[in-house]
Amino acid sequence: MKVVTLCGSMRFANEMMRIALDLELNHECAVLQCSYNIDNIEINPIKLAKSHMRKIDMSDAIYVVNINDYIGESVRSEIKYATEAGKEVMYHENRQS
């Protein structure tokens, strides 16, 4: 079973929750998810980013939720981090580039 960290814009939070369930039920993945700030509490973005990078460290791969091919700056940095660490990068939607 492959361990994957989900990476994507919070604009796709609902979709990412559904995608995580699908990956676990139908694709034999154990998914480390994003931290969803559903209560909109004040957070330290540096602390949150460090936590997410640790999830990537523990994973075999990242799964990029790039709906309509959208990849924001934070996710771009996560892709770079994962690539430099030798992790597989999987995309929800096919990449042309």
Short mmCIF file of C-alpha atoms in Angstrom, two decimals:
data_model
loop_
_atom_site.label_atom_id
_atom_site.label_comp_id
_atom_site.label_asym_id
_atom_site.label_seq_id
_atom_site.Cartn_x
_atom_site.Cartn_y
_atom_site.Cartn_z
CA MET A 1 0.00 0.00 0.00
CA LYS A 2 1.38 3.37 -1.07
CA VAL A 3 1.36 6.26 1.42
CA VAL A 4 0.50 9.57 -0.27
CA THR A 5 0.19 13.13 0.93
CA LEU A 6 -2.62 15.10 -0.62
CA CYS A 7 -1.55 18.51 -1.94
CA GLY A 8 -3.94 21.10 -3.33
CA SER A 9 -5.51 24.49 -2.95
CA MET A 10 -7.98 24.91 -0.11
CA ARG A 11 -10.44 26.17 -2.73
CA PHE A 12 -10.75 22.43 -3.52
CA ALA A 13 -11.13 21.28 0.11
CA ASN A 14 -14.43 19.46 -0.45
CA GLU A 15 -13.11 17.75 -3.55
CA MET A 16 -9.88 16.77 -1.76
CA MET A 17 -11.84 15.03 1.00
CA ARG A 18 -13.75 13.01 -1.63
CA ILE A 19 -10.54 12.27 -3.56
CA ALA A 20 -8.82 11.03 -0.37
CA LEU A 21 -11.67 8.62 0.30
CA ASP A 22 -11.54 7.35 -3.29
CA LEU A 23 -7.77 6.84 -3.12
CA GLU A 24 -8.11 4.83 0.08
CA LEU A 25 -11.12 2.74 -0.95
CA ASN A 26 -10.37 2.15 -4.61
CA HIS A 27 -6.64 2.67 -5.21
CA GLU A 28 -4.92 1.02 -2.23
CA CYS A 29 -3.41 4.24 -0.87
CA ALA A 30 -3.07 5.41 2.69
CA VAL A 31 -3.68 9.17 2.50
CA LEU A 32 -2.12 11.83 4.71
CA GLN A 33 -4.47 14.74 4.29
CA CYS A 34 -4.15 18.48 4.55
CA SER A 35 -5.22 20.29 7.68
CA TYR A 36 -8.62 21.74 6.89
CA ASN A 37 -9.21 24.96 8.84
CA ILE A 38 -13.01 24.65 8.80
CA ASP A 39 -13.37 26.91 11.85
CA ASN A 40 -11.24 29.65 10.25
CA ILE A 41 -9.05 30.00 13.32
CA GLU A 42 -5.90 32.08 13.20
CA ILE A 43 -2.98 29.83 12.33
CA ASN A 44 0.75 30.17 11.96
CA PRO A 45 1.32 29.49 8.24
CA ILE A 46 4.99 28.58 8.75
CA LYS A 47 4.08 25.96 11.35
CA LEU A 48 1.38 24.56 9.09
CA ALA A 49 3.76 24.39 6.11
CA LYS A 50 6.40 22.58 8.20
CA SER A 51 3.81 20.04 9.30
CA HIS A 52 2.77 19.44 5.70
CA MET A 53 6.38 18.96 4.60
CA ARG A 54 6.82 16.34 7.35
CA LYS A 55 3.84 14.49 5.90
CA ILE A 56 5.61 14.53 2.54
CA ASP A 57 8.75 13.17 4.23
CA MET A 58 6.72 10.21 5.55
CA SER A 59 5.07 9.51 2.20
CA ASP A 60 5.99 7.47 -0.83
CA ALA A 61 4.37 10.06 -3.08
CA ILE A 62 2.31 13.22 -3.24
CA TYR A 63 -1.04 13.41 -4.97
CA VAL A 64 -1.59 16.84 -6.49
CA VAL A 65 -5.21 17.93 -6.76
CA ASN A 66 -4.93 20.18 -9.82
CA ILE A 67 -8.56 20.70 -10.77
CA ASN A 68 -8.81 22.68 -14.03
CA ASP A 69 -4.99 22.44 -14.00
CA TYR A 70 -4.79 24.97 -11.13
CA ILE A 71 -1.64 24.72 -9.01
CA GLY A 72 -0.99 27.55 -6.57
CA GLU A 73 2.31 28.80 -5.21
CA SER A 74 2.21 26.67 -2.03
CA VAL A 75 1.52 23.50 -3.97
CA ARG A 76 4.31 24.36 -6.42
CA SER A 77 6.71 24.52 -3.47
CA GLU A 78 5.38 21.16 -2.20
CA ILE A 79 5.95 19.61 -5.64
CA LYS A 80 9.51 20.97 -5.68
CA TYR A 81 10.14 19.68 -2.16
CA ALA A 82 8.77 16.22 -3.00
CA THR A 83 10.72 16.02 -6.25
CA GLU A 84 13.98 16.99 -4.55
CA ALA A 85 13.30 14.29 -1.93
CA GLY A 86 12.84 11.67 -4.66
CA LYS A 87 9.10 11.24 -4.08
CA GLU A 88 6.72 10.26 -6.83
CA VAL A 89 4.42 13.10 -7.94
CA MET A 90 0.96 12.01 -9.03
CA TYR A 91 -1.58 14.41 -10.55
CA HIS A 92 -5.36 14.22 -10.27
CA GLU A 93 -5.75 15.68 -13.76
CA ASN A 94 -3.29 14.84 -16.52
CA ARG A 95 -0.47 17.36 -16.90
CA GLN A 96 0.44 18.61 -20.38
CA SER A 97 3.84 19.96 -19.31
#
